[in-house]
Structure formats: C-alpha cells, structure tokens
Amino acid sequence: MAFNSTKNYYEILGVGIDSTDTEIKCAYRKLARKYHPDINKDSDAIEKFKSITTAYETLSNPKDREQYNILNGFFKTEKTQTSSQKAEHEYNQNKEKYSDTANTPKTDYVKKEKNRDRSILKILKYWFARLKKIKKTKDNHKPKKGDNITTDIAITPEEVLTGSKRIINVRTTHACPKCLGHKFVNGSKCSECNGKGEITKTKKITVTIPKGIKDGAKLRLKSEGANGKNGGANGDLYINIKIETKTQIHFDKLNIYYNVPITPYEAALGEEITIPAFDGKIKLKLPPNTCSGQKFRIAKQGIKKNGKIGDLIITVSIEFSHDLSEDEIKLYKELKNLSKDDMRKNFGYGS
C-alpha cells in the first residue's frame, strides 16, 4: 500500500493515534456515507471521499499503518513506555555482564560495528522500498492513455468495389462509477464491480470501409479504444482488413479480375451481359462462339488510386443449369442430332 506521507490520516478520519481497528472502521463508514458522490453533491465531495478512502486503506492494514507511523513519527504512548521500561530492565539485568566484558574492547568494537552496518543496511532497504512505493503512487495518479484495441474485419471483393459500412462490437474497460476504482464501499466489497474496481462493457461502433481498400490495410479510429485513466485520453481502435479470397473477384495492384459465368446460348450466339464495376454497372458484348476461359479487358474500370485507374479483366466460363426443363432437354437432344462436330477427335495420348 502506497500512501501520501504529507497528509495526517488520523486527522482525516477524526481518530487518535491509539485508536483501535474497530474505531477506525466506524469512523470511515460514517464519513464515507457523508461524502460519497452518490449522496453528497458538493463540488469537493469526490476529493474528500478519495482522501477518506486512502486514509482508511492505510490505517486498516497493520503493516501499512506501522510503516506510516514510523515515516511520520507517530508512536503510541503505551508502546513507547513499554519499550523504554523493557530496555531499562534489560540493561539493569545485564549490567554485570557488560562490566565483565569491559576487558575485551576490540571484540566489543567489532560487534558494535557489525550491528551498526546491519542497522544502516536495514534503514537503506526500508527507505529504498518506501521511495519505490511513493514513485508508484505518483505514477498511479498521473493521466494515462487507454490501451489501443486491435480487431480484424473480413470483407468481400464487392465491398472493395463499392465501399460499405460495418457495425462491430468492441469491449472496453473503465473505472467502476460506484467505488471509483477503490474496489470497496463503506468497508465492504463493491457490489457494482464485485471488488474488481473496473467495469467491462461492449459498445457498437460503425466502421466505414472505403472504396478500393487493399487486403492487409489497417484503419484507425481515434479514441475508440480502452478508456484512459486519471483523465488520460482514450486509446485508439485499429482494424485489420482481410479480403475474402474464395470469391469470383480478386485483385492485382490496380487491376480487378472477375470470373463471370455465362450460358451456352450466350456463348454461341453472342449476347450483352452486365458486369458490376466501381461506378455502378457496365455492359459487355460477347462475340458469337465465345469460348470458356476467354478473357476480355475493359480499360479504366479497375481500382482508382492516386490519380491512376486500373483495368477490369473478365474471364468467362460456360456453365449449364442443373435444373433443366423438359423443353430445354428436348432442344438439347435436337442440337445433338444436328451437330456434326467431334470435339474429341484430336484428343488422346501423344496429341
């Protein structure tokens, strides 16, 4: 427990140096009820409540209370008298022993020097620990920026073409509004945060996905990360963009590659088909006898960036319906009887 040695915690709680733990606890509960921010709306109520809580945290812990008393020169009257009487009694009992050893000044000198060195070392260790705690206390009260949060979003190539908006859930943590991060109220564990001193909540954030964003890009939403402490700024939210690959669209630099299925009659007769693009939709006129796998390049319909525009490269594949009607099956039979082509006449080993 770190504490501020410049404040008199006994005066803050209105108790004496010789007060018992029960008296200290009763005094704290009385003052906490009086100055709790939920009850007392005075402008200085929060600061008084914090001072009361810090004083109680220190004086209710025997070890911290003892160290606080030593640091500030507070000593119980009863303990001081007992220690003096005990020291005087031990001196009288060992007076004869001290006289007997007076003939060995060298031995006494060595022992005294060792004891003195141990005392100095003990004091240095104690004050080093105290300074370390004081520094930690100061650091804990400095404004601290909240942690940054990183998450991933998977988008479709269609969203790359048109841009989109996504709503994501982000979990954030901040100090408990009831106990103000002290973990307990009126000497009992805080019921709001269950003694954690923090509250975790989930908030919804709308993310705008810009057109033409690349796979692996990172978006930054300022102040949408974890809450800051002691008045510090909130952290930022970083979003890693992942473009789904198992689709008919993929990208290479500024060019867009689009696999488009067409019907057998569109391939044979040559038809006009519609293709989605950045600025809406464009039309592509297929020539008669279009082959499966044939590519078509449409200039200036790719990704736009830094004043440059890529191309849209379309690869067509002839596909058949898996739910043909009886009339369609009948027409395919007629086509079979009319066709004289042998598509596999040159197909075979060594060809």
Tab-separated table of N, CA and C in Angstrom, residues 1-5 9 54-55 57-58 64 67-68 129-130 132-138 140-141:
chain	number	residue	atom	x	y	z
A	1	MET	N	0.849	-1.192	0.000
A	1	MET	CA	0.000	0.000	0.000
A	1	MET	C	0.880	1.236	0.000
A	2	ALA	N	0.677	2.106	-1.010
A	2	ALA	CA	1.420	3.362	-1.045
A	2	ALA	C	0.569	4.453	-0.437
A	3	PHE	N	1.231	5.430	0.248
A	3	PHE	CA	0.461	6.490	0.882
A	3	PHE	C	1.195	7.815	0.789
A	4	ASN	N	0.424	8.869	0.986
A	4	ASN	CA	0.983	10.220	0.944
A	4	ASN	C	1.377	10.630	2.346
A	5	SER	N	2.695	10.728	2.590
A	5	SER	CA	3.177	10.989	3.939
A	5	SER	C	2.921	12.415	4.384
A	9	TYR	N	-3.489	11.042	8.215
A	9	TYR	CA	-4.647	10.189	8.017
A	9	TYR	C	-5.512	10.095	9.273
A	54	THR	N	-8.376	6.618	1.057
A	54	THR	CA	-6.927	6.367	1.121
A	54	THR	C	-6.458	6.242	2.570
A	55	ALA	N	-6.976	7.116	3.442
A	55	ALA	CA	-6.603	7.050	4.861
A	55	ALA	C	-7.033	5.726	5.472
A	57	GLU	N	-7.624	2.851	3.894
A	57	GLU	CA	-6.850	1.737	3.316
A	57	GLU	C	-5.509	1.576	4.034
A	58	THR	N	-4.898	2.697	4.415
A	58	THR	CA	-3.590	2.645	5.081
A	58	THR	C	-3.715	2.218	6.532
A	64	ASP	N	0.844	-1.564	6.897
A	64	ASP	CA	0.900	-0.223	6.317
A	64	ASP	C	0.792	0.841	7.399
A	67	GLN	N	4.203	1.216	9.147
A	67	GLN	CA	5.158	1.933	8.310
A	67	GLN	C	4.795	3.422	8.221
A	68	TYR	N	3.490	3.707	8.143
A	68	TYR	CA	3.039	5.100	8.093
A	68	TYR	C	3.407	5.839	9.380
A	129	ALA	N	12.576	0.902	-0.392
A	129	ALA	CA	11.236	0.368	-0.631
A	129	ALA	C	10.188	1.467	-0.550
A	130	ARG	N	10.349	2.383	0.424
A	130	ARG	CA	9.400	3.484	0.583
A	130	ARG	C	9.395	4.401	-0.636
A	132	LYS	N	10.304	3.688	-3.600
A	132	LYS	CA	9.747	2.942	-4.731
A	132	LYS	C	8.216	2.979	-4.688
A	133	LYS	N	7.650	2.833	-3.485
A	133	LYS	CA	6.199	2.890	-3.343
A	133	LYS	C	5.661	4.286	-3.615
A	134	ILE	N	6.392	5.305	-3.129
A	134	ILE	CA	5.956	6.682	-3.357
A	134	ILE	C	5.948	6.996	-4.851
A	135	LYS	N	6.990	6.552	-5.556
A	135	LYS	CA	7.051	6.774	-7.001
A	135	LYS	C	5.898	6.063	-7.704
A	136	LYS	N	5.603	4.854	-7.240
A	136	LYS	CA	4.499	4.107	-7.835
A	136	LYS	C	3.179	4.818	-7.606
A	137	THR	N	3.017	5.403	-6.407
A	137	THR	CA	1.789	6.135	-6.097
A	137	THR	C	1.629	7.332	-7.023
A	138	LYS	N	2.727	8.095	-7.221
A	138	LYS	CA	2.671	9.244	-8.109
A	138	LYS	C	2.340	8.812	-9.532
A	140	ASN	N	0.666	6.228	-10.409
A	140	ASN	CA	-0.725	5.778	-10.475
A	140	ASN	C	-1.710	6.931	-10.573
A	141	HIS	N	-1.291	8.129	-10.150
A	141	HIS	CA	-2.185	9.281	-10.199
A	141	HIS	C	-1.954	10.158	-11.427
